[in-house]
mmCIF file of C-alpha atoms in Angstrom:
data_model
loop_
_atom_site.group_PDB
_atom_site.id
_atom_site.type_symbol
_atom_site.label_atom_id
_atom_site.label_comp_id
_atom_site.label_asym_id
_atom_site.label_seq_id
_atom_site.Cartn_x
_atom_site.Cartn_y
_atom_site.Cartn_z
ATOM 1 C CA MET T 1 -93.880 -114.131 -31.967
ATOM 2 C CA PRO T 2 -94.209 -112.825 -27.927
ATOM 3 C CA GLU T 3 -91.069 -111.511 -26.711
ATOM 4 C CA ILE T 4 -89.412 -113.192 -23.395
ATOM 5 C CA ARG T 5 -87.734 -111.418 -20.866
ATOM 6 C CA ILE T 6 -85.755 -113.319 -18.220
ATOM 7 C CA SER T 7 -85.205 -111.532 -15.344
ATOM 8 C CA HIS T 8 -81.709 -112.890 -13.218
ATOM 9 C CA PRO T 9 -81.336 -112.664 -10.048
ATOM 10 C CA GLN T 10 -78.877 -110.914 -8.093
ATOM 11 C CA VAL T 11 -76.216 -113.836 -7.903
ATOM 12 C CA LYS T 12 -73.129 -111.794 -6.273
ATOM 13 C CA ALA T 13 -75.785 -110.377 -3.496
ATOM 14 C CA GLU T 14 -77.360 -113.707 -2.439
ATOM 15 C CA LEU T 15 -74.385 -115.458 -2.801
ATOM 16 C CA GLN T 16 -72.697 -112.959 -0.145
ATOM 17 C CA SER T 17 -72.976 -113.757 3.520
ATOM 18 C CA PRO T 18 -74.409 -111.336 5.963
ATOM 19 C CA ALA T 19 -70.920 -111.072 7.855
ATOM 20 C CA VAL T 20 -68.816 -110.932 4.838
ATOM 21 C CA THR T 21 -71.124 -107.766 3.567
ATOM 22 C CA GLU T 22 -70.744 -106.602 7.217
ATOM 23 C CA ALA T 23 -66.608 -106.832 6.927
ATOM 24 C CA ALA T 24 -66.473 -105.017 3.660
ATOM 25 C CA GLU T 25 -68.606 -101.913 5.205
ATOM 26 C CA THR T 26 -65.865 -102.342 8.110
ATOM 27 C CA ARG T 27 -63.088 -102.045 5.865
ATOM 28 C CA THR T 28 -64.382 -99.258 3.707
ATOM 29 C CA THR T 29 -64.769 -97.164 6.505
ATOM 30 C CA GLU T 30 -61.923 -97.747 8.202
ATOM 31 C CA VAL T 31 -59.459 -95.239 8.348
ATOM 32 C CA SER T 32 -55.691 -95.803 8.454
ATOM 33 C CA ALA T 33 -53.471 -93.893 11.227
ATOM 34 C CA VAL T 34 -51.509 -91.862 8.615
ATOM 35 C CA ARG T 35 -54.796 -90.495 7.524
ATOM 36 C CA LYS T 36 -56.261 -89.652 11.314
ATOM 37 C CA PHE T 37 -52.903 -87.676 12.157
ATOM 38 C CA LEU T 38 -53.905 -85.565 8.841
ATOM 39 C CA MET T 39 -57.112 -85.246 9.124
ATOM 40 C CA SER T 40 -56.558 -83.891 12.929
ATOM 41 C CA ARG T 41 -54.265 -81.187 12.515
ATOM 42 C CA GLY T 42 -56.928 -79.284 10.374
ATOM 43 C CA ASN T 43 -56.041 -77.258 7.122
ATOM 44 C CA SER T 44 -51.674 -76.641 6.787
ATOM 45 C CA SER T 45 -52.405 -74.706 3.833
ATOM 46 C CA PHE T 46 -51.322 -71.706 6.293
ATOM 47 C CA SER T 47 -48.221 -73.958 7.510
ATOM 48 C CA ASP T 48 -47.285 -74.166 4.172
ATOM 49 C CA ARG T 49 -47.430 -70.715 2.933
ATOM 50 C CA CYS T 50 -45.713 -69.731 6.316
ATOM 51 C CA PHE T 51 -42.771 -71.942 5.444
ATOM 52 C CA HIS T 52 -42.498 -70.576 1.882
ATOM 53 C CA VAL T 53 -42.289 -66.918 3.210
ATOM 54 C CA LEU T 54 -39.588 -67.862 5.567
ATOM 55 C CA MET T 55 -37.375 -70.021 2.815
ATOM 56 C CA VAL T 56 -37.912 -66.830 0.317
ATOM 57 C CA LEU T 57 -36.660 -64.697 3.096
ATOM 58 C CA CYS T 58 -33.759 -66.034 3.657
ATOM 59 C CA ALA T 59 -32.620 -67.003 0.541
ATOM 60 C CA LEU T 60 -33.451 -63.437 -0.121
ATOM 61 C CA SER T 61 -30.870 -62.697 3.031
ATOM 62 C CA ILE T 62 -27.593 -63.745 1.028
ATOM 63 C CA PHE T 63 -28.794 -61.150 -1.198
ATOM 64 C CA GLY T 64 -29.795 -58.611 1.650
ATOM 65 C CA ILE T 65 -25.649 -58.848 3.394
ATOM 66 C CA VAL T 66 -23.513 -58.534 -0.092
ATOM 67 C CA LEU T 67 -25.864 -55.636 -0.563
ATOM 68 C CA PHE T 68 -25.566 -54.162 2.543
ATOM 69 C CA ILE T 69 -21.761 -54.736 2.492
ATOM 70 C CA LEU T 70 -21.237 -53.208 -0.662
ATOM 71 C CA MET T 71 -23.401 -50.114 0.421
ATOM 72 C CA GLU T 72 -21.035 -49.945 3.456
ATOM 73 C CA LEU T 73 -18.061 -50.038 1.808
ATOM 74 C CA MET T 74 -19.214 -46.997 -0.907
ATOM 75 C CA HIS T 75 -20.246 -45.094 1.961
ATOM 76 C CA THR T 76 -16.660 -45.431 4.167
ATOM 77 C CA SER T 77 -14.890 -45.485 0.869
ATOM 78 C CA SER T 78 -16.201 -42.173 -0.399
ATOM 79 C CA LEU T 79 -13.725 -39.742 0.933
ATOM 80 C CA ALA T 80 -10.795 -41.506 -0.796
ATOM 81 C CA TRP T 81 -13.491 -41.513 -3.955
ATOM 82 C CA ASN T 82 -14.159 -37.453 -4.314
ATOM 83 C CA LYS T 83 -10.740 -37.088 -4.180
ATOM 84 C CA PHE T 84 -8.785 -39.505 -6.623
ATOM 85 C CA GLY T 85 -11.713 -40.881 -8.619
ATOM 86 C CA ILE T 86 -10.606 -43.503 -10.689
ATOM 87 C CA SER T 87 -7.270 -42.645 -11.361
ATOM 88 C CA PHE T 88 -6.909 -43.826 -7.911
ATOM 89 C CA PHE T 89 -6.213 -47.027 -9.062
ATOM 90 C CA PHE T 90 -3.608 -45.834 -12.189
ATOM 91 C CA LYS T 91 -2.298 -42.731 -11.283
ATOM 92 C CA THR T 92 1.335 -42.409 -9.983
ATOM 93 C CA TYR T 93 3.167 -39.098 -7.917
ATOM 94 C CA MET T 94 6.450 -38.449 -8.259
ATOM 95 C CA ASP T 95 9.074 -37.394 -5.534
ATOM 96 C CA PRO T 96 10.687 -33.907 -6.136
ATOM 97 C CA ASN T 97 13.506 -34.312 -4.216
ATOM 98 C CA THR T 98 14.409 -38.549 -5.512
ATOM 99 C CA GLY T 99 12.798 -37.989 -8.563
ATOM 100 C CA LEU T 100 11.347 -41.795 -7.997
ATOM 101 C CA PRO T 101 7.934 -42.948 -8.384
ATOM 102 C CA SER T 102 6.097 -42.479 -4.913
ATOM 103 C CA TYR T 103 2.546 -44.895 -4.747
ATOM 104 C CA TRP T 104 1.733 -44.762 -1.283
ATOM 105 C CA ASP T 105 2.716 -41.588 1.367
ATOM 106 C CA PRO T 106 0.226 -41.655 4.105
ATOM 107 C CA VAL T 107 1.864 -38.318 5.632
ATOM 108 C CA ASN T 108 1.881 -36.404 2.562
ATOM 109 C CA GLY T 109 -2.095 -37.557 1.507
ATOM 110 C CA HIS T 110 -0.147 -39.758 -1.839
ATOM 111 C CA PHE T 111 -2.586 -42.608 -2.391
ATOM 112 C CA SER T 112 -2.322 -44.815 -5.441
ATOM 113 C CA ALA T 113 -3.170 -48.252 -5.566
ATOM 114 C CA ILE T 114 -0.646 -49.871 -8.462
ATOM 115 C CA PRO T 115 2.069 -51.526 -6.565
ATOM 116 C CA PHE T 116 -1.204 -53.208 -4.789
ATOM 117 C CA VAL T 117 -3.119 -54.109 -8.108
ATOM 118 C CA TYR T 118 0.256 -55.113 -9.430
ATOM 119 C CA GLY T 119 1.264 -57.660 -6.300
ATOM 120 C CA THR T 120 -2.743 -59.620 -6.688
ATOM 121 C CA LEU T 121 -2.075 -59.637 -10.451
ATOM 122 C CA VAL T 122 0.989 -61.582 -10.326
ATOM 123 C CA SER T 123 1.196 -63.468 -7.551
ATOM 124 C CA SER T 124 -2.295 -64.663 -8.362
ATOM 125 C CA LEU T 125 -1.342 -65.168 -12.123
ATOM 126 C CA MET T 126 1.550 -66.944 -11.166
ATOM 127 C CA ALA T 127 -0.225 -69.050 -8.488
ATOM 128 C CA LEU T 128 -2.332 -70.797 -11.555
ATOM 129 C CA VAL T 129 1.002 -70.998 -13.718
ATOM 130 C CA LEU T 130 2.044 -73.679 -11.001
ATOM 131 C CA ALA T 131 -0.806 -74.962 -10.080
ATOM 132 C CA VAL T 132 -3.633 -75.695 -13.006
ATOM 133 C CA PRO T 133 -1.437 -78.420 -14.427
ATOM 134 C CA LEU T 134 -0.981 -80.263 -10.986
ATOM 135 C CA ALA T 135 -4.385 -79.636 -10.565
ATOM 136 C CA ILE T 136 -5.328 -81.438 -13.921
ATOM 137 C CA GLY T 137 -2.531 -84.311 -13.762
ATOM 138 C CA VAL T 138 -4.694 -85.177 -10.358
ATOM 139 C CA ALA T 139 -8.254 -85.080 -12.153
ATOM 140 C CA ILE T 140 -7.022 -86.915 -14.402
ATOM 141 C CA PHE T 141 -5.289 -89.950 -12.399
ATOM 142 C CA LEU T 142 -8.589 -90.222 -10.034
ATOM 143 C CA THR T 143 -10.962 -89.769 -12.899
ATOM 144 C CA GLU T 144 -9.250 -91.910 -15.544
ATOM 145 C CA MET T 145 -6.755 -93.867 -14.204
ATOM 146 C CA CYS T 146 -6.594 -94.648 -10.161
ATOM 147 C CA PRO T 147 -7.779 -97.905 -8.681
ATOM 148 C CA GLY T 148 -10.895 -97.667 -6.811
ATOM 149 C CA VAL T 149 -9.202 -98.713 -3.672
ATOM 150 C CA LEU T 150 -6.956 -96.058 -4.285
ATOM 151 C CA ARG T 151 -9.697 -93.015 -5.426
ATOM 152 C CA GLY T 152 -11.356 -92.248 -2.161
ATOM 153 C CA PRO T 153 -8.117 -92.020 0.103
ATOM 154 C CA LEU T 154 -6.830 -89.708 -2.360
ATOM 155 C CA ALA T 155 -9.539 -87.764 -3.155
ATOM 156 C CA PHE T 156 -9.608 -87.383 0.554
ATOM 157 C CA ILE T 157 -6.233 -86.431 1.060
ATOM 158 C CA THR T 158 -6.231 -83.595 -1.691
ATOM 159 C CA GLU T 159 -9.818 -82.178 -1.043
ATOM 160 C CA LEU T 160 -8.350 -81.749 2.510
ATOM 161 C CA LEU T 161 -5.552 -79.083 1.689
ATOM 162 C CA ALA T 162 -8.526 -76.638 1.559
ATOM 163 C CA ALA T 163 -9.376 -77.344 4.871
ATOM 164 C CA ILE T 164 -5.974 -75.753 6.428
ATOM 165 C CA PRO T 165 -5.861 -72.612 7.376
ATOM 166 C CA SER T 166 -4.436 -69.551 5.564
ATOM 167 C CA ILE T 167 -2.011 -68.889 8.556
ATOM 168 C CA VAL T 168 -0.738 -72.528 9.014
ATOM 169 C CA TYR T 169 0.123 -72.396 5.500
ATOM 170 C CA GLY T 170 2.028 -69.162 6.138
ATOM 171 C CA LEU T 171 3.487 -70.424 9.288
ATOM 172 C CA TRP T 172 4.850 -73.486 6.948
ATOM 173 C CA ALA T 173 5.914 -71.227 4.216
ATOM 174 C CA VAL T 174 7.783 -68.680 6.610
ATOM 175 C CA PHE T 175 9.988 -71.805 8.554
ATOM 176 C CA ILE T 176 9.862 -74.244 5.527
ATOM 177 C CA LEU T 177 9.149 -72.675 1.778
ATOM 178 C CA VAL T 178 10.880 -69.276 1.666
ATOM 179 C CA PRO T 179 14.336 -70.684 3.437
ATOM 180 C CA LEU T 180 14.217 -73.077 0.865
ATOM 181 C CA LEU T 181 13.707 -70.850 -1.912
ATOM 182 C CA ARG T 182 16.476 -68.959 -0.925
ATOM 183 C CA GLU T 183 19.010 -71.388 -0.417
ATOM 184 C CA HIS T 184 18.447 -73.417 -3.687
ATOM 185 C CA VAL T 185 15.698 -72.015 -6.089
ATOM 186 C CA ASN T 186 15.899 -69.222 -6.380
ATOM 187 C CA PRO T 187 20.027 -69.473 -7.057
ATOM 188 C CA ALA T 188 19.237 -71.714 -9.339
ATOM 189 C CA LEU T 189 16.576 -69.136 -11.398
ATOM 190 C CA ILE T 190 19.129 -66.681 -11.270
ATOM 191 C CA SER T 191 21.987 -68.121 -13.008
ATOM 192 C CA THR T 192 19.276 -69.733 -15.746
ATOM 193 C CA PHE T 193 17.008 -67.360 -16.515
ATOM 194 C CA GLY T 194 18.641 -63.659 -15.145
ATOM 195 C CA TRP T 195 18.890 -63.017 -18.791
ATOM 196 C CA THR T 196 15.537 -62.433 -18.734
ATOM 197 C CA LYS T 197 15.034 -59.953 -16.004
ATOM 198 C CA LEU T 198 12.015 -61.925 -14.217
ATOM 199 C CA PHE T 199 14.670 -63.383 -11.956
ATOM 200 C CA GLY T 200 17.383 -60.828 -12.856
ATOM 201 C CA ALA T 201 18.348 -59.546 -8.671
ATOM 202 C CA ASP T 202 18.357 -61.768 -5.983
ATOM 203 C CA ASN T 203 16.670 -61.219 -2.877
ATOM 204 C CA PRO T 204 18.708 -61.762 0.387
ATOM 205 C CA THR T 205 15.373 -62.753 2.353
ATOM 206 C CA GLY T 206 13.792 -65.343 0.559
ATOM 207 C CA LEU T 207 10.538 -63.605 0.135
ATOM 208 C CA GLY T 208 8.419 -61.928 -2.658
ATOM 209 C CA TYR T 209 6.657 -62.932 -5.046
ATOM 210 C CA LEU T 210 7.875 -66.071 -5.916
ATOM 211 C CA SER T 211 7.350 -67.159 -2.475
ATOM 212 C CA ALA T 212 3.330 -66.063 -2.444
ATOM 213 C CA SER T 213 3.235 -67.360 -5.543
ATOM 214 C CA VAL T 214 4.375 -71.131 -4.304
ATOM 215 C CA ILE T 215 1.796 -70.553 -1.494
ATOM 216 C CA LEU T 216 -1.570 -69.822 -3.435
ATOM 217 C CA ALA T 217 -0.918 -72.550 -5.888
ATOM 218 C CA ILE T 218 -0.919 -75.143 -3.222
ATOM 219 C CA MET T 219 -3.671 -73.100 -1.424
ATOM 220 C CA ILE T 220 -6.086 -73.316 -4.751
ATOM 221 C CA LEU T 221 -4.480 -76.411 -5.587
ATOM 222 C CA PRO T 222 -7.800 -78.819 -4.363
ATOM 223 C CA ILE T 223 -10.089 -76.404 -5.730
ATOM 224 C CA ILE T 224 -9.087 -76.455 -8.901
ATOM 225 C CA SER T 225 -8.918 -79.922 -8.659
ATOM 226 C CA SER T 226 -12.136 -80.904 -7.072
ATOM 227 C CA LEU T 227 -13.698 -79.138 -9.671
ATOM 228 C CA THR T 228 -12.400 -80.534 -12.769
ATOM 229 C CA ARG T 229 -13.308 -83.880 -11.655
ATOM 230 C CA GLU T 230 -16.578 -82.671 -11.075
ATOM 231 C CA VAL T 231 -16.661 -81.784 -14.404
ATOM 232 C CA MET T 232 -14.586 -84.565 -16.058
ATOM 233 C CA THR T 233 -17.154 -86.979 -14.265
ATOM 234 C CA ALA T 234 -20.150 -85.282 -15.748
ATOM 235 C CA VAL T 235 -18.706 -85.847 -19.030
ATOM 236 C CA PRO T 236 -21.221 -89.194 -20.406
ATOM 237 C CA HIS T 237 -19.269 -92.479 -20.725
ATOM 238 C CA SER T 238 -20.553 -93.168 -24.047
ATOM 239 C CA GLN T 239 -18.706 -90.220 -25.492
ATOM 240 C CA ARG T 240 -14.680 -92.697 -23.546
ATOM 241 C CA GLU T 241 -16.694 -95.602 -25.038
ATOM 242 C CA ALA T 242 -16.844 -94.467 -28.238
ATOM 243 C CA VAL T 243 -13.260 -93.338 -28.493
ATOM 244 C CA LEU T 244 -11.615 -96.548 -27.139
ATOM 245 C CA ALA T 245 -13.981 -98.311 -29.683
ATOM 246 C CA LEU T 246 -12.278 -96.338 -32.689
ATOM 247 C CA GLY T 247 -9.144 -97.812 -31.733
ATOM 248 C CA ALA T 248 -7.424 -94.815 -30.105
ATOM 249 C CA THR T 249 -5.153 -94.822 -26.764
ATOM 250 C CA ARG T 250 -6.298 -93.950 -23.562
ATOM 251 C CA TRP T 251 -4.399 -90.680 -23.938
ATOM 252 C CA GLU T 252 -5.989 -89.942 -27.390
ATOM 253 C CA MET T 253 -9.453 -90.921 -25.120
ATOM 254 C CA ILE T 254 -8.762 -88.204 -22.301
ATOM 255 C CA ARG T 255 -8.137 -85.762 -24.589
ATOM 256 C CA THR T 256 -10.266 -85.541 -27.430
ATOM 257 C CA GLY T 257 -13.530 -87.709 -25.378
ATOM 258 C CA VAL T 258 -13.247 -85.843 -22.049
ATOM 259 C CA LEU T 259 -11.008 -83.023 -21.847
ATOM 260 C CA ARG T 260 -12.338 -81.573 -24.878
ATOM 261 C CA ASN T 261 -16.520 -81.631 -23.980
ATOM 262 C CA ALA T 262 -15.323 -80.252 -20.366
ATOM 263 C CA ARG T 263 -13.017 -77.243 -21.510
ATOM 264 C CA ILE T 264 -15.123 -75.175 -20.274
ATOM 265 C CA GLY T 265 -15.996 -76.289 -16.826
ATOM 266 C CA ILE T 266 -11.917 -76.637 -16.447
ATOM 267 C CA VAL T 267 -12.067 -73.069 -17.475
ATOM 268 C CA GLY T 268 -14.298 -72.396 -14.642
ATOM 269 C CA ALA T 269 -12.640 -74.386 -12.421
ATOM 270 C CA VAL T 270 -9.676 -72.046 -13.038
ATOM 271 C CA ILE T 271 -11.193 -68.849 -12.749
ATOM 272 C CA LEU T 272 -13.212 -70.272 -9.465
ATOM 273 C CA GLY T 273 -9.148 -70.730 -8.048
ATOM 274 C CA LEU T 274 -8.231 -67.451 -9.214
ATOM 275 C CA GLY T 275 -10.760 -65.933 -7.130
ATOM 276 C CA ARG T 276 -9.695 -67.870 -4.181
ATOM 277 C CA ALA T 277 -5.602 -66.313 -4.816
ATOM 278 C CA LEU T 278 -6.861 -62.908 -5.483
ATOM 279 C CA GLY T 279 -8.929 -62.625 -1.897
ATOM 280 C CA GLU T 280 -6.089 -65.028 0.182
ATOM 281 C CA THR T 281 -5.014 -62.246 3.001
ATOM 282 C CA MET T 282 -2.290 -64.046 5.858
ATOM 283 C CA ALA T 283 -0.636 -66.865 3.985
ATOM 284 C CA VAL T 284 0.153 -64.012 1.108
ATOM 285 C CA THR T 285 0.829 -61.201 3.754
ATOM 286 C CA MET T 286 3.198 -63.511 5.863
ATOM 287 C CA VAL T 287 6.205 -63.933 3.097
ATOM 288 C CA ILE T 288 5.714 -61.679 0.066
ATOM 289 C CA GLY T 289 7.470 -58.812 1.329
ATOM 290 C CA ASN T 290 5.074 -56.249 2.064
ATOM 291 C CA SER T 291 6.677 -53.231 -0.086
ATOM 292 C CA ALA T 292 4.570 -50.738 -1.896
ATOM 293 C CA GLU T 293 6.865 -51.182 -4.993
ATOM 294 C CA ILE T 294 6.803 -51.995 -8.431
ATOM 295 C CA HIS T 295 9.513 -54.509 -9.487
ATOM 296 C CA ARG T 296 10.047 -56.791 -12.890
ATOM 297 C CA SER T 297 11.962 -58.906 -10.706
ATOM 298 C CA LEU T 298 9.815 -62.077 -9.859
ATOM 299 C CA LEU T 299 12.497 -62.453 -6.942
ATOM 300 C CA ALA T 300 11.633 -58.961 -5.182
ATOM 301 C CA ASN T 301 9.532 -57.975 -2.404
ATOM 302 C CA GLY T 302 6.035 -56.535 -3.464
ATOM 303 C CA THR T 303 2.628 -56.673 -1.735
ATOM 304 C CA SER T 304 -1.319 -57.424 -2.970
ATOM 305 C CA MET T 305 -4.718 -55.491 -2.247
ATOM 306 C CA SER T 306 -5.243 -58.064 0.699
ATOM 307 C CA ALA T 307 -1.934 -57.743 2.108
ATOM 308 C CA VAL T 308 -1.620 -53.707 2.288
ATOM 309 C CA ILE T 309 -5.657 -53.694 4.328
ATOM 310 C CA ALA T 310 -4.165 -56.120 6.660
ATOM 311 C CA ASN T 311 -1.056 -54.672 7.888
ATOM 312 C CA GLU T 312 -2.456 -50.998 7.773
ATOM 313 C CA PHE T 313 -6.090 -50.472 8.622
ATOM 314 C CA ALA T 314 -5.578 -50.792 12.416
ATOM 315 C CA GLU T 315 -2.648 -48.292 12.459
ATOM 316 C CA ALA T 316 -4.332 -45.583 9.744
ATOM 317 C CA SER T 317 -2.939 -42.354 10.250
ATOM 318 C CA GLY T 318 -5.945 -40.423 9.388
ATOM 319 C CA ASP T 319 -9.631 -40.758 7.509
ATOM 320 C CA LEU T 320 -8.156 -40.434 3.923
ATOM 321 C CA HIS T 321 -5.416 -43.367 4.605
ATOM 322 C CA ARG T 322 -8.455 -45.508 6.108
ATOM 323 C CA SER T 323 -10.981 -44.570 3.235
ATOM 324 C CA ALA T 324 -8.020 -45.375 0.660
ATOM 325 C CA LEU T 325 -7.433 -48.690 2.116
ATOM 326 C CA ILE T 326 -11.710 -49.241 1.943
ATOM 327 C CA GLU T 327 -11.721 -48.214 -1.178
ATOM 328 C CA ILE T 328 -9.187 -51.093 -2.439
ATOM 329 C CA GLY T 329 -11.160 -53.703 -0.351
ATOM 330 C CA LEU T 330 -14.247 -52.698 -2.179
ATOM 331 C CA ALA T 331 -12.221 -53.056 -5.561
ATOM 332 C CA LEU T 332 -11.245 -56.240 -4.469
ATOM 333 C CA PHE T 333 -14.741 -56.999 -3.311
ATOM 334 C CA ILE T 334 -16.292 -56.217 -6.655
ATOM 335 C CA VAL T 335 -13.880 -58.344 -8.656
ATOM 336 C CA THR T 336 -13.609 -61.779 -6.425
ATOM 337 C CA ILE T 337 -17.583 -61.265 -6.431
ATOM 338 C CA ILE T 338 -17.071 -61.263 -10.606
ATOM 339 C CA VAL T 339 -14.362 -63.826 -11.545
ATOM 340 C CA ASN T 340 -16.649 -66.506 -8.995
ATOM 341 C CA ALA T 341 -20.110 -65.727 -10.706
ATOM 342 C CA LEU T 342 -18.173 -66.259 -14.195
ATOM 343 C CA ALA T 343 -16.390 -69.584 -12.810
ATOM 344 C CA ARG T 344 -19.800 -70.959 -11.395
ATOM 345 C CA LEU T 345 -21.627 -69.784 -14.579
ATOM 346 C CA LEU T 346 -18.920 -71.703 -16.467
ATOM 347 C CA VAL T 347 -19.109 -74.864 -14.219
ATOM 348 C CA TRP T 348 -22.806 -75.183 -14.365
ATOM 349 C CA ALA T 349 -22.527 -75.068 -18.413
ATOM 350 C CA VAL T 350 -20.967 -78.757 -18.130
ATOM 351 C CA THR T 351 -22.658 -79.705 -15.222
ATOM 352 C CA ARG T 352 -25.795 -78.809 -15.305
ATOM 353 C CA GLY T 353 -27.314 -81.785 -16.397
ATOM 354 C CA ALA T 354 -25.225 -84.541 -15.203
ATOM 355 C CA PRO T 355 -26.275 -86.595 -12.050
ATOM 356 C CA ALA T 356 -24.173 -86.051 -8.586
ATOM 357 C CA ARG T 357 -21.758 -89.102 -8.420
ATOM 358 C CA VAL T 358 -20.001 -89.780 -5.042
ATOM 359 C CA HIS T 359 -16.326 -91.468 -5.504
#
């Protein structure tokens, strides 16, 4: 049987009128305004490369600045480093006339950083003891218990404490805090805990380690509280719901479902607050007493690493004196960088997978 083939006409082409075909061709060749702008600029690969190089230089400049500061501190402190070495931070000179230790004697060229390291550590650690419980309590209330209407204003007021200049804190401490401690708090501590020798001697001025610790605690409170809230917010809500579903109370939910999962970040927040306390200068200088001695009592006068630099650098009696002060600054610079880097690492370990949230 012969094969029969039937050719089908181009129905689609025939059905389209010339006007429709012309309109379709016009739409095909029409270029949007955005594309016209991009085509008029030409090739932007050179601009992209320049922008990339500029951003890389901006990022590397931070490392360059830190490296430059470190090299300058090492160079200007080389005189004291070559003479005293590492013993600068633990060696004690004994006065042959009095038999008492002489830590800082610019006249005879005896320099030892022991009282400054001791004062810095005592005031900073005492500040953590006072600030950490309060900061964590504020963070728990704002994150888990505070009504939504009050959460924003309270968080703003708490973080506003970090924006107050340290000199303002120092003035407030001199006129308000120090008289309050001298007249009311210190006598109560002496009568209650005097047997421990930590509050064994009264200081008529009211200055000392305790005053510096209280003002530092107020200054580092917003830092620890803000980071603790951020870490607690990063804990998934499923953790809270799972603990509550098992019949736990709110406190048990916060303790086991939130604080336990956020403990690494909270430790990082505390360490970051410690770094802030170690480097504080003006407020501590105004209330610590500025005495280059070591006392067991927390009510006695003392000094810190940053305070001695602020007090004596402008009036340094010689090159060795100035070099010794810069060596103290070098040690403080290195310790602060290490503490802050460790704190940021711990906070990042908890919040690295959490989305940003605004309260």
